[in-house]
Every structure is written in C-alpha cells, then in structure tokens.
Amino acid sequence: MSGRAIKLLQGYLWYPAQLPLTLSDWLPQELSGAQLTWDRVEPPFAFFEDGTPSRSQAVLQFTALRVYPLPTSQQELHRDAAALSAALEPLLERLPQGVGWQLAEDLRQV
C-alpha cells in the first residue's frame, strides 16, 4: 500500500524564554493517529501585536501530520484536521499561564 504524508495542522506556540517549559511534559508526540512536532524557530518579526519583543519569547513551529493511503479525499482530510484540532485544544488550554498558540488547518503534502 502506498501512501503520502499530509500536514493537517500548522501553527506556532510561544512563551516567555525564562519559563522552564518542557513541552513533552504537556503535549504528546502522537494524537489521533497524527505525529506532532515542535521545532524552535526565530520569529520573522520584532514584536508581537501587544508590543512584547519577540526576542523575549521562545517560539516554536507546530506541525501535525499523518500518512494517508492514496487516494484520500479533501473531505476526509478536513474532517481529520477538525477532529485533531478539537482533541488538541484541551491539551493546549492546560499549558501554563503565559503560553500562547495559533493553529490553522494546512492540508498540504509533506
């Protein structure tokens, strides 16, 4: 069976750089059949919307992907992305105060 890796969600997570946060203590590496990755990135902007300097924050890019058989419909991908987002939301809500995030559906092949 051949397959392809598809991103379901893409986004960012940020928190004060001095906050001792280990994401693996809070978030799983796999959820609802999707692999979750968090990669540290340099933000492409100097300040957040509220005026917080980006250099004062740890910023991570989030990607959720799953391998699908060929062919897979856009409706199935959209449904799975929505279900994954709903499963991830309560986990993100439990993160310590000061942690922010932004997630979006991103149904592109990896």
mmCIF file of N, CA and C in Angstrom:
data_model
loop_
_atom_site.group_PDB
_atom_site.id
_atom_site.type_symbol
_atom_site.label_atom_id
_atom_site.label_comp_id
_atom_site.label_asym_id
_atom_site.label_seq_id
_atom_site.Cartn_x
_atom_site.Cartn_y
_atom_site.Cartn_z
ATOM 1 N N MET A 1 0.852 -1.187 0.000
ATOM 2 C CA MET A 1 0.000 0.000 0.000
ATOM 3 C C MET A 1 0.888 1.236 0.000
ATOM 4 N N SER A 2 0.671 2.118 -0.941
ATOM 5 C CA SER A 2 1.447 3.354 -0.975
ATOM 6 C C SER A 2 0.666 4.444 -0.243
ATOM 7 N N GLY A 3 1.407 5.416 0.237
ATOM 8 C CA GLY A 3 0.759 6.489 0.978
ATOM 9 C C GLY A 3 1.526 7.777 0.835
ATOM 10 N N ARG A 4 0.999 8.790 1.457
ATOM 11 C CA ARG A 4 1.649 10.105 1.443
ATOM 12 C C ARG A 4 1.418 10.794 2.778
ATOM 13 N N ALA A 5 2.416 11.538 3.218
ATOM 14 C CA ALA A 5 2.307 12.303 4.459
ATOM 15 C C ALA A 5 1.626 13.636 4.152
ATOM 16 N N ILE A 6 0.612 13.943 4.924
ATOM 17 C CA ILE A 6 -0.154 15.180 4.759
ATOM 18 C C ILE A 6 -0.130 15.957 6.067
ATOM 19 N N LYS A 7 0.182 17.239 5.979
ATOM 20 C CA LYS A 7 0.031 18.118 7.140
ATOM 21 C C LYS A 7 -1.458 18.302 7.370
ATOM 22 N N LEU A 8 -1.856 18.214 8.614
ATOM 23 C CA LEU A 8 -3.239 18.517 8.960
ATOM 24 C C LEU A 8 -3.347 19.887 9.622
ATOM 25 N N LEU A 9 -2.409 20.167 10.526
ATOM 26 C CA LEU A 9 -2.384 21.449 11.231
ATOM 27 C C LEU A 9 -0.978 22.020 11.202
ATOM 28 N N GLN A 10 -0.892 23.334 11.177
ATOM 29 C CA GLN A 10 0.377 24.058 11.237
ATOM 30 C C GLN A 10 0.140 25.252 12.141
ATOM 31 N N GLY A 11 1.133 25.626 12.903
ATOM 32 C CA GLY A 11 0.945 26.787 13.754
ATOM 33 C C GLY A 11 2.177 27.119 14.562
ATOM 34 N N TYR A 12 1.973 27.940 15.584
ATOM 35 C CA TYR A 12 3.065 28.401 16.429
ATOM 36 C C TYR A 12 2.644 28.349 17.888
ATOM 37 N N LEU A 13 3.633 28.190 18.734
ATOM 38 C CA LEU A 13 3.453 28.227 20.176
ATOM 39 C C LEU A 13 4.565 29.118 20.714
ATOM 40 N N TRP A 14 4.245 29.976 21.670
ATOM 41 C CA TRP A 14 5.274 30.859 22.227
ATOM 42 C C TRP A 14 5.046 31.025 23.724
ATOM 43 N N TYR A 15 6.136 31.316 24.411
ATOM 44 C CA TYR A 15 6.082 31.517 25.857
ATOM 45 C C TYR A 15 7.323 32.291 26.274
ATOM 46 N N PRO A 16 7.285 32.934 27.460
ATOM 47 C CA PRO A 16 8.452 33.686 27.924
ATOM 48 C C PRO A 16 9.693 32.786 27.955
ATOM 49 N N ALA A 17 10.785 33.265 27.389
ATOM 50 C CA ALA A 17 12.010 32.465 27.261
ATOM 51 C C ALA A 17 12.513 31.965 28.608
ATOM 52 N N GLN A 18 12.260 32.717 29.685
ATOM 53 C CA GLN A 18 12.749 32.296 31.002
ATOM 54 C C GLN A 18 11.852 31.251 31.658
ATOM 55 N N LEU A 19 10.688 30.952 31.071
ATOM 56 C CA LEU A 19 9.782 29.948 31.624
ATOM 57 C C LEU A 19 10.364 28.556 31.403
ATOM 58 N N PRO A 20 10.588 27.798 32.474
ATOM 59 C CA PRO A 20 11.150 26.451 32.311
ATOM 60 C C PRO A 20 10.056 25.486 31.856
ATOM 61 N N LEU A 21 9.864 25.382 30.557
ATOM 62 C CA LEU A 21 8.783 24.574 29.992
ATOM 63 C C LEU A 21 9.356 23.451 29.135
ATOM 64 N N THR A 22 8.987 22.237 29.454
ATOM 65 C CA THR A 22 9.334 21.078 28.639
ATOM 66 C C THR A 22 8.041 20.604 28.005
ATOM 67 N N LEU A 23 7.882 20.837 26.704
ATOM 68 C CA LEU A 23 6.621 20.532 26.036
ATOM 69 C C LEU A 23 6.230 19.070 26.136
ATOM 70 N N SER A 24 7.209 18.173 26.148
ATOM 71 C CA SER A 24 6.880 16.747 26.218
ATOM 72 C C SER A 24 6.200 16.381 27.545
ATOM 73 N N ASP A 25 6.315 17.245 28.548
ATOM 74 C CA ASP A 25 5.591 17.021 29.803
ATOM 75 C C ASP A 25 4.110 17.370 29.664
ATOM 76 N N TRP A 26 3.762 18.140 28.649
ATOM 77 C CA TRP A 26 2.406 18.658 28.487
ATOM 78 C C TRP A 26 1.686 18.133 27.252
ATOM 79 N N LEU A 27 2.446 17.865 26.199
ATOM 80 C CA LEU A 27 1.841 17.502 24.925
ATOM 81 C C LEU A 27 2.414 16.191 24.402
ATOM 82 N N PRO A 28 1.571 15.344 23.805
ATOM 83 C CA PRO A 28 2.052 14.068 23.285
ATOM 84 C C PRO A 28 2.765 14.235 21.946
ATOM 85 N N GLN A 29 3.515 13.227 21.552
ATOM 86 C CA GLN A 29 4.150 13.230 20.231
ATOM 87 C C GLN A 29 3.218 12.666 19.174
ATOM 88 N N GLU A 30 2.155 11.982 19.619
ATOM 89 C CA GLU A 30 1.160 11.427 18.709
ATOM 90 C C GLU A 30 -0.219 11.649 19.312
ATOM 91 N N LEU A 31 -1.162 12.028 18.468
ATOM 92 C CA LEU A 31 -2.529 12.278 18.922
ATOM 93 C C LEU A 31 -3.467 11.978 17.772
ATOM 94 N N SER A 32 -4.467 11.191 18.013
ATOM 95 C CA SER A 32 -5.475 10.847 16.993
ATOM 96 C C SER A 32 -4.843 10.334 15.704
ATOM 97 N N GLY A 33 -3.778 9.566 15.835
ATOM 98 C CA GLY A 33 -3.115 8.989 14.667
ATOM 99 C C GLY A 33 -2.185 9.933 13.930
ATOM 100 N N ALA A 34 -1.995 11.133 14.433
ATOM 101 C CA ALA A 34 -1.126 12.122 13.780
ATOM 102 C C ALA A 34 0.153 12.308 14.600
ATOM 103 N N GLN A 35 1.252 12.534 13.913
ATOM 104 C CA GLN A 35 2.523 12.856 14.561
ATOM 105 C C GLN A 35 2.564 14.360 14.819
ATOM 106 N N LEU A 36 2.976 14.742 16.026
ATOM 107 C CA LEU A 36 3.068 16.154 16.395
ATOM 108 C C LEU A 36 4.532 16.518 16.562
ATOM 109 N N THR A 37 4.957 17.579 15.910
ATOM 110 C CA THR A 37 6.334 18.040 16.045
ATOM 111 C C THR A 37 6.335 19.506 16.447
ATOM 112 N N TRP A 38 7.363 19.870 17.218
ATOM 113 C CA TRP A 38 7.550 21.237 17.708
ATOM 114 C C TRP A 38 8.996 21.601 17.444
ATOM 115 N N ASP A 39 9.222 22.591 16.596
ATOM 116 C CA ASP A 39 10.577 22.997 16.232
ATOM 117 C C ASP A 39 10.788 24.457 16.586
ATOM 118 N N ARG A 40 11.867 24.727 17.301
ATOM 119 C CA ARG A 40 12.196 26.112 17.673
ATOM 120 C C ARG A 40 12.520 26.909 16.412
ATOM 121 N N VAL A 41 11.974 28.107 16.303
ATOM 122 C CA VAL A 41 12.205 28.986 15.161
ATOM 123 C C VAL A 41 12.474 30.402 15.645
ATOM 124 N N GLU A 42 13.103 31.171 14.802
ATOM 125 C CA GLU A 42 13.266 32.605 15.048
ATOM 126 C C GLU A 42 12.070 33.315 14.413
ATOM 127 N N PRO A 43 11.313 34.073 15.185
ATOM 128 C CA PRO A 43 10.151 34.750 14.600
ATOM 129 C C PRO A 43 10.583 35.780 13.555
ATOM 130 N N PRO A 44 9.790 35.899 12.492
ATOM 131 C CA PRO A 44 10.130 36.840 11.422
ATOM 132 C C PRO A 44 9.658 38.266 11.703
ATOM 133 N N PHE A 45 9.475 38.596 12.978
ATOM 134 C CA PHE A 45 9.014 39.930 13.363
ATOM 135 C C PHE A 45 9.686 40.312 14.673
ATOM 136 N N ALA A 46 9.779 41.601 14.934
ATOM 137 C CA ALA A 46 10.475 42.084 16.123
ATOM 138 C C ALA A 46 9.582 42.121 17.366
ATOM 139 N N PHE A 47 8.273 42.328 17.163
ATOM 140 C CA PHE A 47 7.345 42.474 18.284
ATOM 141 C C PHE A 47 6.061 41.707 18.006
ATOM 142 N N PHE A 48 5.432 41.209 19.076
ATOM 143 C CA PHE A 48 4.090 40.648 18.970
ATOM 144 C C PHE A 48 3.101 41.802 18.891
ATOM 145 N N GLU A 49 1.837 41.491 18.566
ATOM 146 C CA GLU A 49 0.810 42.529 18.427
ATOM 147 C C GLU A 49 0.644 43.373 19.688
ATOM 148 N N ASP A 50 0.885 42.774 20.865
ATOM 149 C CA ASP A 50 0.717 43.527 22.113
ATOM 150 C C ASP A 50 1.963 44.319 22.499
ATOM 151 N N GLY A 51 2.984 44.310 21.621
ATOM 152 C CA GLY A 51 4.204 45.065 21.885
ATOM 153 C C GLY A 51 5.308 44.271 22.557
ATOM 154 N N THR A 52 5.053 43.016 22.903
ATOM 155 C CA THR A 52 6.073 42.168 23.529
ATOM 156 C C THR A 52 7.196 41.904 22.538
ATOM 157 N N PRO A 53 8.436 42.167 22.919
ATOM 158 C CA PRO A 53 9.558 41.880 21.998
ATOM 159 C C PRO A 53 9.651 40.375 21.721
ATOM 160 N N SER A 54 9.775 40.000 20.472
ATOM 161 C CA SER A 54 9.832 38.582 20.120
ATOM 162 C C SER A 54 11.073 37.910 20.697
ATOM 163 N N ARG A 55 12.145 38.662 20.904
ATOM 164 C CA ARG A 55 13.372 38.065 21.451
ATOM 165 C C ARG A 55 13.206 37.618 22.902
ATOM 166 N N SER A 56 12.146 38.089 23.571
ATOM 167 C CA SER A 56 11.898 37.682 24.959
ATOM 168 C C SER A 56 11.097 36.383 25.052
ATOM 169 N N GLN A 57 10.715 35.838 23.899
ATOM 170 C CA GLN A 57 9.865 34.654 23.860
ATOM 171 C C GLN A 57 10.577 33.471 23.190
ATOM 172 N N ALA A 58 10.284 32.276 23.658
ATOM 173 C CA ALA A 58 10.665 31.056 22.939
ATOM 174 C C ALA A 58 9.526 30.808 21.953
ATOM 175 N N VAL A 59 9.842 30.660 20.677
ATOM 176 C CA VAL A 59 8.830 30.474 19.643
ATOM 177 C C VAL A 59 9.088 29.142 18.952
ATOM 178 N N LEU A 60 8.027 28.335 18.861
ATOM 179 C CA LEU A 60 8.138 27.024 18.236
ATOM 180 C C LEU A 60 7.107 26.899 17.123
ATOM 181 N N GLN A 61 7.510 26.280 16.035
ATOM 182 C CA GLN A 61 6.586 25.978 14.947
ATOM 183 C C GLN A 61 6.008 24.596 15.214
ATOM 184 N N PHE A 62 4.711 24.476 15.077
ATOM 185 C CA PHE A 62 3.995 23.232 15.321
ATOM 186 C C PHE A 62 3.528 22.647 13.995
ATOM 187 N N THR A 63 3.708 21.344 13.839
ATOM 188 C CA THR A 63 3.198 20.645 12.657
ATOM 189 C C THR A 63 2.559 19.335 13.120
ATOM 190 N N ALA A 64 1.383 19.042 12.596
ATOM 191 C CA ALA A 64 0.718 17.759 12.827
ATOM 192 C C ALA A 64 0.531 17.103 11.471
ATOM 193 N N LEU A 65 1.053 15.886 11.331
ATOM 194 C CA LEU A 65 0.921 15.205 10.047
ATOM 195 C C LEU A 65 0.544 13.756 10.250
ATOM 196 N N ARG A 66 -0.030 13.190 9.195
ATOM 197 C CA ARG A 66 -0.454 11.794 9.198
ATOM 198 C C ARG A 66 -0.205 11.221 7.811
ATOM 199 N N VAL A 67 0.109 9.937 7.758
ATOM 200 C CA VAL A 67 0.291 9.258 6.477
ATOM 201 C C VAL A 67 -1.060 8.685 6.052
ATOM 202 N N TYR A 68 -1.441 8.993 4.811
ATOM 203 C CA TYR A 68 -2.715 8.545 4.251
ATOM 204 C C TYR A 68 -2.476 7.673 3.030
ATOM 205 N N PRO A 69 -3.357 6.711 2.814
ATOM 206 C CA PRO A 69 -3.274 5.929 1.578
ATOM 207 C C PRO A 69 -3.707 6.795 0.398
ATOM 208 N N LEU A 70 -3.282 6.390 -0.775
ATOM 209 C CA LEU A 70 -3.712 7.084 -1.990
ATOM 210 C C LEU A 70 -4.928 6.366 -2.547
ATOM 211 N N PRO A 71 -5.922 7.017 -3.021
ATOM 212 C CA PRO A 71 -6.216 8.450 -2.868
ATOM 213 C C PRO A 71 -6.935 8.715 -1.548
ATOM 214 N N THR A 72 -6.895 9.956 -1.105
ATOM 215 C CA THR A 72 -7.610 10.401 0.090
ATOM 216 C C THR A 72 -8.347 11.680 -0.280
ATOM 217 N N SER A 73 -9.612 11.763 0.088
ATOM 218 C CA SER A 73 -10.417 12.926 -0.291
ATOM 219 C C SER A 73 -10.114 14.133 0.592
ATOM 220 N N GLN A 74 -10.333 15.303 0.046
ATOM 221 C CA GLN A 74 -10.182 16.551 0.798
ATOM 222 C C GLN A 74 -11.160 16.580 1.969
ATOM 223 N N GLN A 75 -12.332 16.009 1.795
ATOM 224 C CA GLN A 75 -13.325 15.977 2.866
ATOM 225 C C GLN A 75 -12.796 15.166 4.052
ATOM 226 N N GLU A 76 -12.150 14.026 3.770
ATOM 227 C CA GLU A 76 -11.592 13.215 4.847
ATOM 228 C C GLU A 76 -10.471 13.967 5.564
ATOM 229 N N LEU A 77 -9.601 14.624 4.791
ATOM 230 C CA LEU A 77 -8.508 15.389 5.395
ATOM 231 C C LEU A 77 -9.047 16.515 6.265
ATOM 232 N N HIS A 78 -10.038 17.228 5.758
ATOM 233 C CA HIS A 78 -10.637 18.332 6.513
ATOM 234 C C HIS A 78 -11.280 17.805 7.800
ATOM 235 N N ARG A 79 -11.998 16.701 7.704
ATOM 236 C CA ARG A 79 -12.650 16.106 8.872
ATOM 237 C C ARG A 79 -11.602 15.709 9.920
ATOM 238 N N ASP A 80 -10.513 15.078 9.468
ATOM 239 C CA ASP A 80 -9.464 14.652 10.394
ATOM 240 C C ASP A 80 -8.751 15.844 11.030
ATOM 241 N N ALA A 81 -8.525 16.903 10.257
ATOM 242 C CA ALA A 81 -7.892 18.105 10.807
ATOM 243 C C ALA A 81 -8.776 18.739 11.879
ATOM 244 N N ALA A 82 -10.078 18.793 11.628
ATOM 245 C CA ALA A 82 -11.006 19.365 12.609
ATOM 246 C C ALA A 82 -11.051 18.514 13.875
ATOM 247 N N ALA A 83 -11.058 17.192 13.720
ATOM 248 C CA ALA A 83 -11.078 16.297 14.883
ATOM 249 C C ALA A 83 -9.773 16.413 15.681
ATOM 250 N N LEU A 84 -8.654 16.520 14.985
ATOM 251 C CA LEU A 84 -7.367 16.670 15.662
ATOM 252 C C LEU A 84 -7.299 17.993 16.412
ATOM 253 N N SER A 85 -7.772 19.042 15.794
ATOM 254 C CA SER A 85 -7.800 20.351 16.445
ATOM 255 C C SER A 85 -8.652 20.297 17.710
ATOM 256 N N ALA A 86 -9.796 19.630 17.645
ATOM 257 C CA ALA A 86 -10.678 19.503 18.812
ATOM 258 C C ALA A 86 -10.010 18.678 19.918
ATOM 259 N N ALA A 87 -9.238 17.657 19.556
ATOM 260 C CA ALA A 87 -8.533 16.837 20.547
ATOM 261 C C ALA A 87 -7.356 17.597 21.163
ATOM 262 N N LEU A 88 -6.730 18.456 20.378
ATOM 263 C CA LEU A 88 -5.555 19.200 20.834
ATOM 264 C C LEU A 88 -5.927 20.403 21.704
ATOM 265 N N GLU A 89 -7.059 20.994 21.447
ATOM 266 C CA GLU A 89 -7.482 22.215 22.160
ATOM 267 C C GLU A 89 -7.435 22.070 23.685
ATOM 268 N N PRO A 90 -8.022 21.025 24.287
ATOM 269 C CA PRO A 90 -7.963 20.943 25.749
ATOM 270 C C PRO A 90 -6.545 20.771 26.290
ATOM 271 N N LEU A 91 -5.684 20.136 25.519
ATOM 272 C CA LEU A 91 -4.287 19.985 25.943
ATOM 273 C C LEU A 91 -3.576 21.333 25.934
ATOM 274 N N LEU A 92 -3.835 22.142 24.921
ATOM 275 C CA LEU A 92 -3.239 23.478 24.848
ATOM 276 C C LEU A 92 -3.781 24.379 25.957
ATOM 277 N N GLU A 93 -5.047 24.232 26.266
ATOM 278 C CA GLU A 93 -5.663 25.041 27.318
ATOM 279 C C GLU A 93 -5.029 24.772 28.687
ATOM 280 N N ARG A 94 -4.474 23.581 28.883
ATOM 281 C CA ARG A 94 -3.855 23.210 30.168
ATOM 282 C C ARG A 94 -2.433 23.732 30.323
ATOM 283 N N LEU A 95 -1.841 24.248 29.251
ATOM 284 C CA LEU A 95 -0.465 24.738 29.328
ATOM 285 C C LEU A 95 -0.367 25.863 30.354
ATOM 286 N N PRO A 96 0.809 26.076 30.932
ATOM 287 C CA PRO A 96 0.974 27.112 31.961
ATOM 288 C C PRO A 96 0.605 28.509 31.448
ATOM 289 N N GLN A 97 0.278 29.366 32.406
ATOM 290 C CA GLN A 97 -0.029 30.758 32.084
ATOM 291 C C GLN A 97 1.168 31.389 31.375
ATOM 292 N N GLY A 98 0.901 32.191 30.362
ATOM 293 C CA GLY A 98 1.956 32.855 29.611
ATOM 294 C C GLY A 98 2.275 32.178 28.292
ATOM 295 N N VAL A 99 1.715 30.983 28.079
ATOM 296 C CA VAL A 99 1.935 30.272 26.820
ATOM 297 C C VAL A 99 0.818 30.639 25.855
ATOM 298 N N GLY A 100 1.199 31.026 24.650
ATOM 299 C CA GLY A 100 0.226 31.351 23.618
ATOM 300 C C GLY A 100 0.395 30.424 22.428
ATOM 301 N N TRP A 101 -0.631 30.316 21.624
ATOM 302 C CA TRP A 101 -0.542 29.474 20.439
ATOM 303 C C TRP A 101 -1.495 29.960 19.357
ATOM 304 N N GLN A 102 -1.187 29.534 18.156
ATOM 305 C CA GLN A 102 -2.012 29.812 16.986
ATOM 306 C C GLN A 102 -1.913 28.581 16.098
ATOM 307 N N LEU A 103 -3.049 27.985 15.758
ATOM 308 C CA LEU A 103 -3.075 26.803 14.897
ATOM 309 C C LEU A 103 -4.012 27.057 13.715
ATOM 310 N N ALA A 104 -3.696 26.442 12.597
ATOM 311 C CA ALA A 104 -4.544 26.557 11.420
ATOM 312 C C ALA A 104 -4.500 25.246 10.641
ATOM 313 N N GLU A 105 -5.575 24.959 9.958
ATOM 314 C CA GLU A 105 -5.614 23.803 9.066
ATOM 315 C C GLU A 105 -4.651 24.033 7.913
ATOM 316 N N ASP A 106 -3.911 22.997 7.541
ATOM 317 C CA ASP A 106 -2.921 23.114 6.461
ATOM 318 C C ASP A 106 -2.845 21.754 5.774
ATOM 319 N N LEU A 107 -3.634 21.537 4.762
ATOM 320 C CA LEU A 107 -3.782 20.225 4.146
ATOM 321 C C LEU A 107 -2.830 20.049 2.957
ATOM 322 N N ARG A 108 -1.546 20.227 3.217
ATOM 323 C CA ARG A 108 -0.556 20.082 2.138
ATOM 324 C C ARG A 108 0.245 18.806 2.319
ATOM 325 N N GLN A 109 0.641 18.236 1.190
ATOM 326 C CA GLN A 109 1.502 17.065 1.222
ATOM 327 C C GLN A 109 2.903 17.472 1.671
ATOM 328 N N VAL A 110 3.510 16.628 2.500
ATOM 329 C CA VAL A 110 4.852 16.906 3.016
ATOM 330 C C VAL A 110 5.870 16.324 2.054
#
